[in-house]
Amino acid sequence: MDTKIGALDVCKPSSNEVGSLPNGTAMAIQNSVPSTVINSSEATLGRHLARRLVQIGVTDVFTVPGDFNLTLLDHLIAEPGLTNIGCCNELNAGYAADGYARSRGVGACVVTFTVGGLSVLNAIAGAYSENLPLICIVGGPNSNDYGTNRILHHTIGLPDFTQELRCFQTVTCYQAVVNNLEDAHESIDTAISTALKESKPVYISISCNLAGIPHPTFSREPVPFSLSPRLSNQWGLEAAVEAAAEFLNKAVKPVMVGGPKLRVAHAGDAFVELADASGYALAVMPSAKGLVPEHHPHFIGTYWGAVSTAFCAEIVESADAYLFAGPIFNDYSSVGYSLLLKKEKAIIVQPDRVTIANGPSFGCVLMKDFLRALAKKLNHNNTAHENYRRIFVPDGHPLKCAPREPLRVNVLFQHVQKMLSSETAVIAETGDSWFNCQKLRLPAGCGYEFQMQYGSIGWSVGATLGYAQAVPEKRVLAFIGDGSFQVTAQDVSTMIRNGQRTIIFLINNGGYTIEVEIHDGPYNVIKNWNYTGLVDAIHNGEGKCWTTKVRYEEELIEAIETATGDKKDSLCFIEVIVHKDDTSKELLEWGSRVSAANSRPPNPQ
């Protein structure tokens, strides 16, 4: 049997990968409840739900109206602490809630029954794959229609209208169908607390005729619900730390690699503490970029197998021991199952489980507790980092562009690097932006998000909307391919409407470039749009928006100066025209390996 990490059928996901709540979340919820009586006109189901959202940190809810949710929306927007962000379609509303949750820790969207619910479903599935707490609220059928054998509109025409619920059962960790007032309070509380505890989306359906009805259970501020802290099993923790320390202290050149589940485990600080104490070379998996500080003195780059940043893979794969904290080894992150790692050299730390090489697994051990305790047991060993420094050669510079020479992507990102600061955040769309943005060196405090596990093209438009709404103090830089933009372009409208200051770099290379490098065909060529003209039409003179096309480096420099200067308070849309074959070398390598993995012939039966 193949024992390589990232090889087929080796890395089985844990059946329970639940992280803990952010520090203080439970306390914030409990302490935010004054003991005041609510006016009877406000003691409604809709206002109760709105207050609950505000209590957990949701101050913006992304919505699309429909006849089943209109009354509910009335009561949600009547809550002073909650802002309604009307989106152009349900998919983008879900993506926006996803982006919002990445910054705030939880997000929410509201859509209508079935036609809205099934439209938002793809975004909810993406949030589930990325371990994001997201409250998906649906305005449901009138409570009197349940069990009547009636056929309702917005359904597939059958008297059984549970299709939506059954679909959501596969992509949410809890489903609450609220069709009576007696247990509405309990159902809503259970759903919200489950989303926070499991760090996954939940589904709440509210019957359209109930949202505006008062009930005694809503006559006071909601009774605080307690989110019990998750604790490590102390004996298991001590045993795991002892075994891991013995394993690592025997190693000559150990390294540590951060994975995407650092977020769900809330273990980023503990991971840095371990790096500080151990002296190990510190790398990050591609899907965890932004979760590990790249200004750390022992940071060596992104570990992504054959497409790692320079000299990183050589150090990681030549190590005699590696600790992976919160990894996901799928076909994308393993570059078509081609990682040169061995299970017998690895310690795999998941949010609540530690596995040491071919030895034991320790359950009920929280990642942050394990990393902090391990930091006190390890001998300092900076051998791997010293080896990295010996072989490291600084990045070269792209060939200088001649005057009026067509702009190259590597020149674009050379200028983007200079734009980054603690006051910016990067959103990278699925495609070559994955690879180009991976090479950006993030300064302290600079945000970074992309959707690697689900990889849904078009995600970034809605996610940019949600992320920017959550952190208005940051200037978001979004890098979106033309193919992806065509999927979800409409909600640039919502960005302008809400006064966002994002800079969108629309990379126009005439098609689905990432698909071209995996398997080319005529289906990867798209109709070219006048993208700046489209955004100008969306702007329509209302709000602050500035657009430009750039074809040469001189125009790019001027556009960046304008976007960060005179137009710093506007949404800026910069369409970058590049050659259709201008791709990163990493995409070329990655695409060929993923293509090989996809095209493996069937095993003989």
Coordinates of C-alpha atoms in Angstrom, one line a residue:
M1 CA 0.0 0.0 0.0
D2 CA 1.2 3.5 -0.8
T3 CA 2.1 5.4 2.3
K4 CA 2.8 8.7 0.7
I5 CA 0.8 11.7 2.1
G6 CA -1.4 13.1 -0.6
A7 CA -1.4 9.7 -2.4
L8 CA -4.6 8.0 -3.3
D9 CA -6.7 6.5 -0.5
V10 CA -4.2 7.3 2.2
C11 CA -5.4 10.4 3.9
K12 CA -8.8 9.7 5.2
P13 CA -10.6 12.7 6.7
S14 CA -11.5 12.6 10.4
S15 CA -15.1 12.0 11.0
N16 CA -15.2 14.9 13.5
E17 CA -13.3 18.0 12.6
V18 CA -15.0 20.5 14.7
G19 CA -13.1 23.6 15.9
S20 CA -13.7 25.6 19.0
L21 CA -15.3 29.0 19.1
P22 CA -13.2 32.2 18.9
N23 CA -12.0 33.4 22.2
G24 CA -14.7 35.2 24.1
T25 CA -17.6 34.3 21.7
A26 CA -19.7 32.5 24.3
M27 CA -19.0 35.2 26.8
A28 CA -19.9 38.0 24.3
I29 CA -23.2 36.3 23.6
Q30 CA -24.1 35.9 27.3
N31 CA -23.0 39.3 28.4
S32 CA -24.8 41.2 25.6
V33 CA -28.3 40.6 27.0
P34 CA -29.9 43.3 29.0
S35 CA -32.9 42.3 31.1
T36 CA -35.3 44.7 29.4
V37 CA -38.9 44.1 28.3
I38 CA -39.4 44.5 24.6
N39 CA -42.3 46.5 23.2
S40 CA -45.0 44.0 22.0
S41 CA -44.7 45.4 18.4
E42 CA -41.1 44.3 18.5
A43 CA -41.6 40.9 20.2
T44 CA -41.9 39.1 16.9
L45 CA -40.2 36.1 15.5
G46 CA -38.4 38.2 12.8
R47 CA -37.1 40.7 15.4
H48 CA -36.0 37.9 17.6
L49 CA -34.0 36.3 14.8
A50 CA -32.5 39.7 13.9
R51 CA -31.4 40.3 17.5
R52 CA -29.8 36.9 17.6
L53 CA -27.8 37.7 14.5
V54 CA -26.5 41.0 15.9
Q55 CA -25.6 39.2 19.2
I56 CA -23.2 36.8 17.4
G57 CA -21.5 39.6 15.5
V58 CA -23.5 39.8 12.2
T59 CA -24.2 43.4 11.4
D60 CA -24.9 43.0 7.7
V61 CA -27.2 40.4 6.1
F62 CA -27.0 39.6 2.4
T63 CA -30.5 39.2 0.9
V64 CA -32.6 38.6 -2.2
P65 CA -36.3 39.3 -1.8
G66 CA -39.0 36.9 -2.8
D67 CA -42.7 36.7 -1.8
F68 CA -42.1 34.1 1.0
N69 CA -39.5 36.2 2.8
L70 CA -40.7 39.8 2.4
T71 CA -42.4 40.1 5.8
L72 CA -39.3 38.5 7.4
L73 CA -37.1 41.1 5.7
D74 CA -39.3 43.9 7.1
H75 CA -38.6 42.7 10.6
L76 CA -34.9 42.0 10.0
I77 CA -34.2 45.5 8.7
A78 CA -36.2 47.1 11.5
E79 CA -33.4 45.9 13.9
P80 CA -31.1 49.0 14.3
G81 CA -28.0 46.9 14.5
L82 CA -28.6 45.0 11.3
T83 CA -28.0 46.4 7.8
N84 CA -29.7 44.8 4.7
I85 CA -27.3 44.4 1.8
G86 CA -29.6 43.6 -1.2
C87 CA -27.8 41.4 -3.8
C88 CA -28.5 40.8 -7.4
N89 CA -28.9 37.1 -7.1
E90 CA -28.9 34.3 -4.5
L91 CA -25.6 32.8 -5.5
N92 CA -23.8 36.0 -4.9
A93 CA -25.6 36.6 -1.6
G94 CA -24.3 33.2 -0.5
Y95 CA -20.8 34.0 -1.7
A96 CA -21.0 37.4 0.1
A97 CA -22.0 35.7 3.3
D98 CA -19.0 33.4 2.8
G99 CA -16.6 36.3 2.4
Y100 CA -18.1 38.1 5.4
A101 CA -17.7 35.0 7.6
R102 CA -14.0 34.7 6.7
S103 CA -13.5 38.1 8.3
R104 CA -16.1 38.3 11.0
G105 CA -16.2 34.6 12.0
V106 CA -19.9 34.2 11.0
G107 CA -22.1 35.4 8.1
A108 CA -25.8 35.3 7.1
C109 CA -27.9 35.4 4.0
V110 CA -31.7 35.5 3.4
V111 CA -33.4 34.1 0.3
T112 CA -36.9 32.8 -0.6
F113 CA -38.3 29.3 -0.8
T114 CA -36.8 26.7 -3.2
V115 CA -36.2 29.0 -6.2
G116 CA -33.9 31.1 -3.9
G117 CA -32.8 28.2 -1.7
L118 CA -31.6 26.0 -4.6
S119 CA -29.9 29.0 -6.2
V120 CA -27.9 29.7 -3.0
L121 CA -27.1 26.1 -2.5
N122 CA -23.8 26.1 -4.4
A123 CA -22.5 28.9 -2.2
I124 CA -23.5 27.1 1.0
A125 CA -21.8 24.0 -0.2
G126 CA -18.6 26.0 -0.7
A127 CA -18.9 27.4 2.8
Y128 CA -19.4 23.9 4.2
S129 CA -16.2 22.7 2.4
E130 CA -14.2 25.7 3.9
N131 CA -15.6 25.2 7.4
L132 CA -17.3 28.6 7.6
P133 CA -20.2 29.3 10.1
L134 CA -22.9 30.7 7.8
I135 CA -26.6 31.2 8.7
C136 CA -28.7 30.5 5.6
I137 CA -32.3 31.8 6.2
V138 CA -35.1 31.0 3.9
G139 CA -38.6 32.4 3.9
G140 CA -40.7 29.3 3.8
P141 CA -44.3 28.3 3.0
N142 CA -47.3 29.4 5.1
S143 CA -47.5 27.3 8.2
N144 CA -51.0 26.2 7.2
D145 CA -49.7 24.5 4.1
Y146 CA -47.7 21.9 5.8
G147 CA -49.3 18.4 5.6
T148 CA -52.2 19.6 3.4
N149 CA -51.1 17.8 0.2
R150 CA -51.3 21.2 -1.7
I151 CA -49.1 22.1 -4.6
L152 CA -47.2 25.4 -4.0
H153 CA -45.6 27.8 -6.4
H154 CA -41.8 28.0 -6.4
T155 CA -41.7 24.2 -6.1
I156 CA -41.3 21.4 -8.7
G157 CA -45.1 20.9 -8.7
L158 CA -45.4 18.0 -6.3
P159 CA -47.5 18.2 -3.1
D160 CA -44.4 17.2 -1.1
F161 CA -42.5 20.4 -0.9
T162 CA -39.5 19.2 1.1
Q163 CA -37.1 19.1 -1.8
E164 CA -35.2 22.2 -0.6
L165 CA -34.8 20.8 2.9
R166 CA -33.5 17.5 1.6
C167 CA -30.9 19.3 -0.5
F168 CA -29.7 21.4 2.4
Q169 CA -29.3 18.4 4.6
T170 CA -26.2 17.4 2.6
V171 CA -24.4 20.8 2.9
T172 CA -25.4 22.1 6.3
C173 CA -24.7 20.7 9.8
Y174 CA -28.2 21.5 11.2
Q175 CA -31.6 22.3 9.7
A176 CA -34.5 24.1 11.5
V177 CA -37.9 24.3 9.9
V178 CA -39.8 26.9 11.9
N179 CA -43.5 26.5 11.2
N180 CA -45.0 27.1 14.6
L181 CA -44.2 29.8 17.3
E182 CA -44.1 27.5 20.3
D183 CA -40.6 26.1 19.6
A184 CA -39.3 28.8 17.3
H185 CA -37.1 30.3 20.0
E186 CA -35.4 26.9 20.7
S187 CA -35.1 26.0 17.0
I188 CA -33.4 29.3 16.1
D189 CA -31.0 29.1 19.1
T190 CA -30.1 25.5 18.4
A191 CA -29.4 26.3 14.7
I192 CA -27.2 29.3 15.4
S193 CA -25.3 27.7 18.3
T194 CA -24.7 24.6 16.1
A195 CA -23.2 26.8 13.3
L196 CA -20.8 28.4 15.8
K197 CA -19.8 25.2 17.5
E198 CA -19.4 23.1 14.3
S199 CA -18.0 26.0 12.2
K200 CA -20.3 24.9 9.3
P201 CA -23.4 26.4 7.6
V202 CA -26.9 25.8 9.0
Y203 CA -30.3 26.2 7.3
I204 CA -33.3 28.0 9.0
S205 CA -36.7 28.1 7.2
I206 CA -39.2 30.6 8.6
S207 CA -42.8 30.2 7.5
C208 CA -43.9 33.4 5.7
N209 CA -46.9 34.0 8.0
L210 CA -45.0 33.8 11.3
A211 CA -42.2 36.4 11.0
G212 CA -44.4 39.3 12.1
I213 CA -46.4 37.6 14.9
P214 CA -45.5 38.5 18.6
H215 CA -45.1 35.6 21.0
P216 CA -44.5 35.6 24.8
T217 CA -41.1 33.9 24.3
F218 CA -39.9 37.0 22.3
S219 CA -41.3 39.5 24.9
R220 CA -37.9 39.9 26.5
E221 CA -34.4 40.0 25.2
P222 CA -33.5 36.5 24.1
V223 CA -32.5 34.2 27.0
P224 CA -28.8 33.8 26.6
F225 CA -27.7 30.4 25.3
S226 CA -24.5 29.0 26.6
L227 CA -21.9 27.7 24.2
S228 CA -20.0 25.2 26.3
P229 CA -16.3 25.5 25.6
R230 CA -14.7 22.4 24.0
L231 CA -11.9 21.0 26.2
S232 CA -9.2 18.6 25.5
N233 CA -9.0 15.2 27.2
Q234 CA -6.1 16.0 29.6
W235 CA -4.7 12.4 29.6
G236 CA -4.9 12.2 25.8
L237 CA -3.3 15.7 25.5
E238 CA -0.4 14.7 27.7
A239 CA 0.1 11.4 25.9
A240 CA 0.0 13.1 22.5
V241 CA 2.5 15.8 23.5
E242 CA 4.8 13.2 25.0
A243 CA 4.8 11.0 21.9
A244 CA 5.1 14.0 19.5
A245 CA 8.0 15.5 21.4
E246 CA 9.9 12.3 21.5
F247 CA 9.3 11.9 17.7
L248 CA 10.4 15.4 16.8
N249 CA 13.3 15.7 19.2
K250 CA 15.0 12.7 17.6
A251 CA 14.8 14.4 14.2
V252 CA 17.8 16.2 12.6
K253 CA 16.0 18.7 10.4
P254 CA 12.3 18.9 11.3
V255 CA 9.9 21.4 9.7
M256 CA 6.3 22.6 10.3
V257 CA 3.6 23.4 7.8
G258 CA 0.4 25.3 8.4
G259 CA -2.9 24.0 6.8
P260 CA -6.3 25.5 6.2
K261 CA -7.9 24.1 9.3
L262 CA -5.8 26.4 11.5
R263 CA -8.8 28.7 11.0
V264 CA -11.5 26.4 12.2
A265 CA -9.3 25.3 15.1
H266 CA -8.6 29.0 16.0
A267 CA -5.0 27.8 16.5
G268 CA -3.0 30.4 14.5
D269 CA -1.5 32.0 17.5
A270 CA -0.6 28.7 19.0
F271 CA 1.1 27.7 15.8
V272 CA 3.2 30.8 15.9
E273 CA 4.1 30.1 19.5
L274 CA 5.3 26.6 18.5
A275 CA 7.4 28.1 15.6
D276 CA 9.0 30.7 18.0
A277 CA 9.8 28.0 20.6
S278 CA 11.1 25.3 18.2
G279 CA 13.1 27.3 15.7
Y280 CA 11.7 25.0 12.9
A281 CA 11.5 26.2 9.3
L282 CA 7.9 27.3 8.8
A283 CA 5.9 26.8 5.6
V284 CA 2.2 27.1 4.7
M285 CA -0.1 25.0 2.5
P286 CA -1.6 27.0 -0.4
S287 CA -5.1 27.0 1.0
A288 CA -3.8 28.4 4.3
K289 CA -2.1 31.4 2.9
G290 CA -3.0 34.4 5.1
L291 CA -3.4 32.2 8.2
V292 CA 0.4 32.1 8.9
P293 CA 2.4 35.3 9.3
E294 CA 4.8 35.6 6.4
H295 CA 6.9 38.1 8.1
H296 CA 7.9 35.5 10.7
P297 CA 11.8 35.1 10.7
H298 CA 11.6 31.3 9.9
F299 CA 8.9 31.5 7.2
I300 CA 10.1 29.8 4.0
G301 CA 7.1 30.1 1.7
T302 CA 4.2 28.0 0.3
Y303 CA 4.6 24.3 0.2
W304 CA 2.6 23.0 -2.8
G305 CA 4.7 20.1 -4.1
A306 CA 6.1 20.7 -7.5
V307 CA 4.6 24.3 -7.7
S308 CA 5.9 25.4 -4.3
T309 CA 7.6 28.8 -3.9
A310 CA 11.3 28.6 -4.6
F311 CA 13.3 26.4 -2.3
C312 CA 10.4 25.6 0.0
A313 CA 9.6 22.1 -1.3
E314 CA 13.2 21.1 -1.2
I315 CA 13.4 21.9 2.5
V316 CA 10.0 20.3 3.4
E317 CA 10.4 17.1 1.4
S318 CA 14.0 16.5 2.5
A319 CA 13.1 16.9 6.2
D320 CA 13.2 13.8 8.4
A321 CA 10.1 14.9 10.3
Y322 CA 7.3 17.3 9.5
L323 CA 4.4 18.6 11.6
F324 CA 1.3 19.5 9.5
A325 CA -1.2 21.5 11.4
G326 CA -4.7 21.4 9.9
P327 CA -3.9 20.1 6.5
I328 CA -6.2 19.1 3.7
F329 CA -4.6 16.7 1.2
N330 CA -6.8 16.7 -1.9
D331 CA -5.9 16.3 -5.6
Y332 CA -5.4 20.1 -6.0
S333 CA -3.3 20.7 -2.9
S334 CA -1.3 17.5 -3.6
V335 CA -0.8 18.5 -7.3
G336 CA -2.4 15.4 -8.6
Y337 CA -1.3 13.2 -5.7
S338 CA 2.4 13.9 -6.4
L339 CA 3.7 15.1 -3.0
L340 CA 7.0 13.6 -2.0
L341 CA 6.0 13.1 1.6
K342 CA 6.1 9.9 3.7
K343 CA 3.5 9.1 6.3
E344 CA 6.1 7.6 8.7
K345 CA 7.8 11.0 8.9
A346 CA 4.7 13.0 9.6
I347 CA 2.7 14.3 12.6
I348 CA -0.8 15.3 11.4
V349 CA -2.6 17.6 13.7
Q350 CA -6.3 18.1 13.0
P351 CA -8.6 20.4 15.0
D352 CA -9.4 17.6 17.5
R353 CA -7.0 14.8 16.7
V354 CA -3.3 14.1 16.5
T355 CA -1.8 11.2 14.5
I356 CA 1.9 10.4 14.8
A357 CA 3.5 8.7 11.8
N358 CA 2.4 5.1 11.6
G359 CA 1.8 5.1 15.3
P360 CA -1.2 6.0 17.4
S361 CA -3.9 8.6 16.9
F362 CA -5.0 10.7 20.0
G363 CA -8.6 11.9 19.9
C364 CA -10.3 14.6 21.9
V365 CA -7.1 16.7 21.7
L366 CA -7.7 20.3 20.5
M367 CA -5.1 21.6 18.1
K368 CA -4.4 24.9 20.0
D369 CA -3.9 23.0 23.3
F370 CA -1.6 20.5 21.7
L371 CA 0.5 23.1 19.9
R372 CA 0.9 25.2 23.0
A373 CA 1.8 22.3 25.2
L374 CA 4.2 20.9 22.6
A375 CA 6.0 24.2 22.4
K376 CA 7.2 23.7 26.0
K377 CA 8.6 20.2 25.3
L378 CA 10.6 20.6 22.1
N379 CA 14.3 21.2 21.8
H380 CA 15.3 24.2 19.8
N381 CA 16.3 23.1 16.3
N382 CA 16.8 25.5 13.4
T383 CA 18.7 23.2 11.1
A384 CA 16.1 23.1 8.4
H385 CA 15.9 26.9 8.4
E386 CA 19.6 27.2 8.2
N387 CA 19.6 24.8 5.3
Y388 CA 17.0 27.0 3.6
R389 CA 19.2 30.1 4.1
R390 CA 22.1 28.3 2.5
I391 CA 20.4 27.4 -0.7
F392 CA 18.0 30.4 -1.0
V393 CA 18.5 32.7 -3.9
P394 CA 16.4 35.9 -4.0
D395 CA 13.7 36.1 -6.7
G396 CA 14.7 37.4 -10.0
H397 CA 12.9 40.3 -11.6
P398 CA 10.7 40.0 -14.7
L399 CA 12.2 41.1 -17.9
K400 CA 11.8 44.9 -18.2
C401 CA 9.0 45.9 -20.5
A402 CA 9.9 48.0 -23.5
P403 CA 7.8 51.1 -24.1
R404 CA 4.4 50.2 -25.3
E405 CA 5.2 46.4 -25.1
P406 CA 2.1 44.4 -24.3
L407 CA 1.8 44.0 -20.5
R408 CA 2.8 40.6 -19.0
V409 CA 1.2 39.1 -15.9
N410 CA 4.4 38.8 -14.0
V411 CA 5.0 42.5 -14.5
L412 CA 1.4 43.2 -13.2
F413 CA 2.1 41.3 -10.0
Q414 CA 5.4 43.0 -9.5
H415 CA 3.5 46.3 -9.1
V416 CA 0.8 44.7 -7.1
Q417 CA 3.3 43.6 -4.5
K418 CA 4.1 47.2 -3.8
M419 CA 0.5 48.0 -3.1
L420 CA 0.2 45.6 -0.1
S421 CA 0.1 46.8 3.5
S422 CA -1.7 46.1 6.7
E423 CA -4.5 48.2 5.4
T424 CA -5.2 45.9 2.4
A425 CA -6.6 42.4 1.8
V426 CA -6.2 40.2 -1.3
I427 CA -9.1 38.1 -2.8
A428 CA -7.8 35.6 -5.4
E429 CA -10.3 34.0 -7.8
T430 CA -10.0 30.3 -8.9
G431 CA -7.6 30.3 -11.9
D432 CA -4.2 31.6 -12.6
S433 CA -4.8 34.2 -9.9
W434 CA -4.3 31.3 -7.4
F435 CA -0.7 30.9 -8.5
N436 CA 0.2 34.5 -9.0
C437 CA -1.3 35.7 -5.7
Q438 CA 0.5 32.8 -3.9
K439 CA 3.8 34.4 -4.8
L440 CA 2.8 37.7 -3.2
R441 CA 4.6 38.3 0.1
L442 CA 2.0 39.4 2.6
P443 CA 3.0 42.1 5.1
A444 CA 1.8 41.9 8.7
G445 CA -2.0 42.5 8.9
C446 CA -2.6 42.0 5.2
G447 CA -5.7 39.8 4.7
Y448 CA -5.8 37.0 2.1
E449 CA -8.6 34.7 1.0
F450 CA -9.3 32.2 -1.8
Q451 CA -11.5 29.2 -2.1
M452 CA -9.3 26.2 -2.9
Q453 CA -11.3 23.1 -1.6
Y454 CA -14.5 23.9 -3.5
G455 CA -12.9 26.0 -6.3
S456 CA -16.1 27.5 -7.7
I457 CA -15.4 30.0 -10.4
G458 CA -17.2 33.3 -9.8
W459 CA -16.8 33.0 -6.1
S460 CA -14.6 36.0 -5.7
V461 CA -17.1 38.7 -6.8
G462 CA -19.6 37.9 -4.0
A463 CA -16.8 37.1 -1.6
T464 CA -15.2 40.4 -2.3
L465 CA -18.5 42.1 -1.6
G466 CA -18.9 40.3 1.7
Y467 CA -15.3 40.7 2.9
A468 CA -15.2 44.4 2.1
Q469 CA -18.5 44.9 3.9
A470 CA -17.1 43.2 7.0
V471 CA -13.9 45.2 7.1
P472 CA -14.5 48.6 5.6
E473 CA -11.3 49.9 7.0
K474 CA -9.3 47.7 4.6
R475 CA -8.9 48.3 0.8
V476 CA -9.6 45.0 -0.8
L477 CA -7.7 44.0 -4.0
A478 CA -9.5 41.4 -6.0
F479 CA -7.9 39.5 -8.8
I480 CA -10.5 38.0 -11.1
G481 CA -10.2 36.3 -14.5
D482 CA -12.6 37.3 -17.3
G483 CA -14.2 33.8 -17.4
S484 CA -15.0 33.9 -13.7
F485 CA -16.2 37.4 -13.8
Q486 CA -18.8 36.5 -16.4
V487 CA -20.4 34.1 -13.9
T488 CA -21.1 36.6 -11.2
A489 CA -20.5 40.2 -12.5
Q490 CA -23.8 41.6 -11.4
D491 CA -22.9 42.3 -7.8
V492 CA -20.3 44.9 -8.7
S493 CA -23.6 46.9 -8.6
T494 CA -24.0 46.1 -4.9
M495 CA -20.4 47.1 -4.1
I496 CA -21.0 50.5 -5.7
R497 CA -24.4 50.9 -4.0
N498 CA -22.7 50.3 -0.6
G499 CA -19.8 52.7 -1.2
Q500 CA -17.1 50.0 -1.2
R501 CA -13.5 51.0 -2.2
T502 CA -12.3 47.8 -3.6
I503 CA -9.8 47.7 -6.5
I504 CA -10.8 44.9 -9.0
F505 CA -8.1 43.8 -11.4
L506 CA -10.0 42.1 -14.2
I507 CA -7.4 39.9 -16.0
N508 CA -8.7 39.6 -19.6
N509 CA -7.0 36.8 -21.4
G510 CA -9.9 35.5 -23.4
G511 CA -11.0 32.4 -21.7
Y512 CA -10.9 29.8 -18.9
T513 CA -7.1 29.6 -18.7
I514 CA -7.0 27.2 -15.8
E515 CA -9.2 24.8 -17.7
V516 CA -7.0 25.2 -20.8
E517 CA -4.0 24.0 -18.9
I518 CA -5.8 21.0 -17.6
H519 CA -7.6 20.0 -20.8
D520 CA -8.1 22.4 -23.7
G521 CA -11.0 22.6 -26.1
P522 CA -13.3 25.2 -27.8
Y523 CA -15.5 25.3 -24.7
N524 CA -12.7 27.2 -22.9
V525 CA -13.0 30.2 -25.2
I526 CA -15.5 32.8 -24.1
K527 CA -17.1 35.8 -25.8
N528 CA -15.0 38.9 -25.0
W529 CA -16.9 41.7 -23.3
N530 CA -16.1 45.4 -23.0
Y531 CA -15.7 44.9 -19.2
T532 CA -15.0 48.5 -18.4
G533 CA -18.0 49.5 -20.5
L534 CA -20.1 47.0 -18.6
V535 CA -19.1 48.4 -15.2
D536 CA -19.6 51.9 -16.4
A537 CA -23.2 50.9 -17.4
I538 CA -23.7 49.3 -13.9
H539 CA -22.3 52.5 -12.3
N540 CA -24.7 54.6 -14.3
G541 CA -23.6 57.8 -12.6
E542 CA -24.7 56.7 -9.1
G543 CA -22.1 56.3 -6.4
K544 CA -18.3 56.4 -6.8
C545 CA -16.7 54.2 -9.5
W546 CA -13.8 54.6 -11.8
T547 CA -12.8 52.3 -14.6
T548 CA -9.9 52.0 -17.0
K549 CA -8.2 49.5 -19.4
V550 CA -4.5 48.9 -19.4
R551 CA -2.4 47.2 -22.1
Y552 CA 1.1 48.5 -21.2
E553 CA 3.2 48.8 -18.1
E554 CA 3.0 52.6 -18.3
E555 CA -0.8 52.5 -18.3
L556 CA -0.8 50.1 -15.3
I557 CA 1.5 52.4 -13.3
E558 CA -0.8 55.4 -14.0
A559 CA -3.9 53.4 -13.2
I560 CA -2.5 52.2 -9.8
E561 CA -1.5 55.8 -9.0
T562 CA -5.0 57.0 -9.7
A563 CA -6.7 54.2 -7.8
T564 CA -4.6 54.8 -4.7
G565 CA -4.6 58.5 -5.1
D566 CA -7.4 60.6 -6.5
K567 CA -9.8 57.7 -6.6
K568 CA -8.9 56.1 -3.3
D569 CA -12.5 56.5 -2.0
S570 CA -14.0 54.9 -5.1
L571 CA -14.5 51.4 -6.4
C572 CA -11.8 51.1 -9.0
F573 CA -12.1 48.6 -11.9
I574 CA -8.9 48.0 -13.8
E575 CA -9.2 45.8 -16.9
V576 CA -5.8 44.3 -17.6
I577 CA -5.4 43.0 -21.2
V578 CA -2.9 40.2 -21.5
H579 CA -2.1 37.4 -24.0
K580 CA -4.2 34.3 -23.8
D581 CA -1.1 32.1 -23.2
D582 CA 0.4 34.4 -20.6
T583 CA 0.3 32.1 -17.6
S584 CA 2.4 31.4 -14.6
K585 CA 4.9 28.5 -14.8
E586 CA 3.2 27.1 -11.7
L587 CA -0.1 26.8 -13.5
L588 CA 1.5 25.0 -16.4
E589 CA 3.1 22.4 -14.1
W590 CA 0.1 22.1 -11.9
G591 CA -2.3 21.8 -14.8
S592 CA -0.3 18.9 -16.4
R593 CA -0.2 17.0 -13.1
V594 CA -3.9 17.5 -12.3
S595 CA -4.7 16.4 -15.9
A596 CA -2.7 13.3 -15.4
A597 CA -4.6 12.5 -12.2
N598 CA -8.0 13.1 -13.9
S599 CA -7.1 10.9 -16.8
R600 CA -6.0 7.8 -14.9
P601 CA -7.5 4.7 -16.6
P602 CA -9.8 2.6 -14.6
N603 CA -8.3 -0.2 -12.6
P604 CA -9.1 -3.7 -13.9
Q605 CA -12.0 -5.2 -12.0

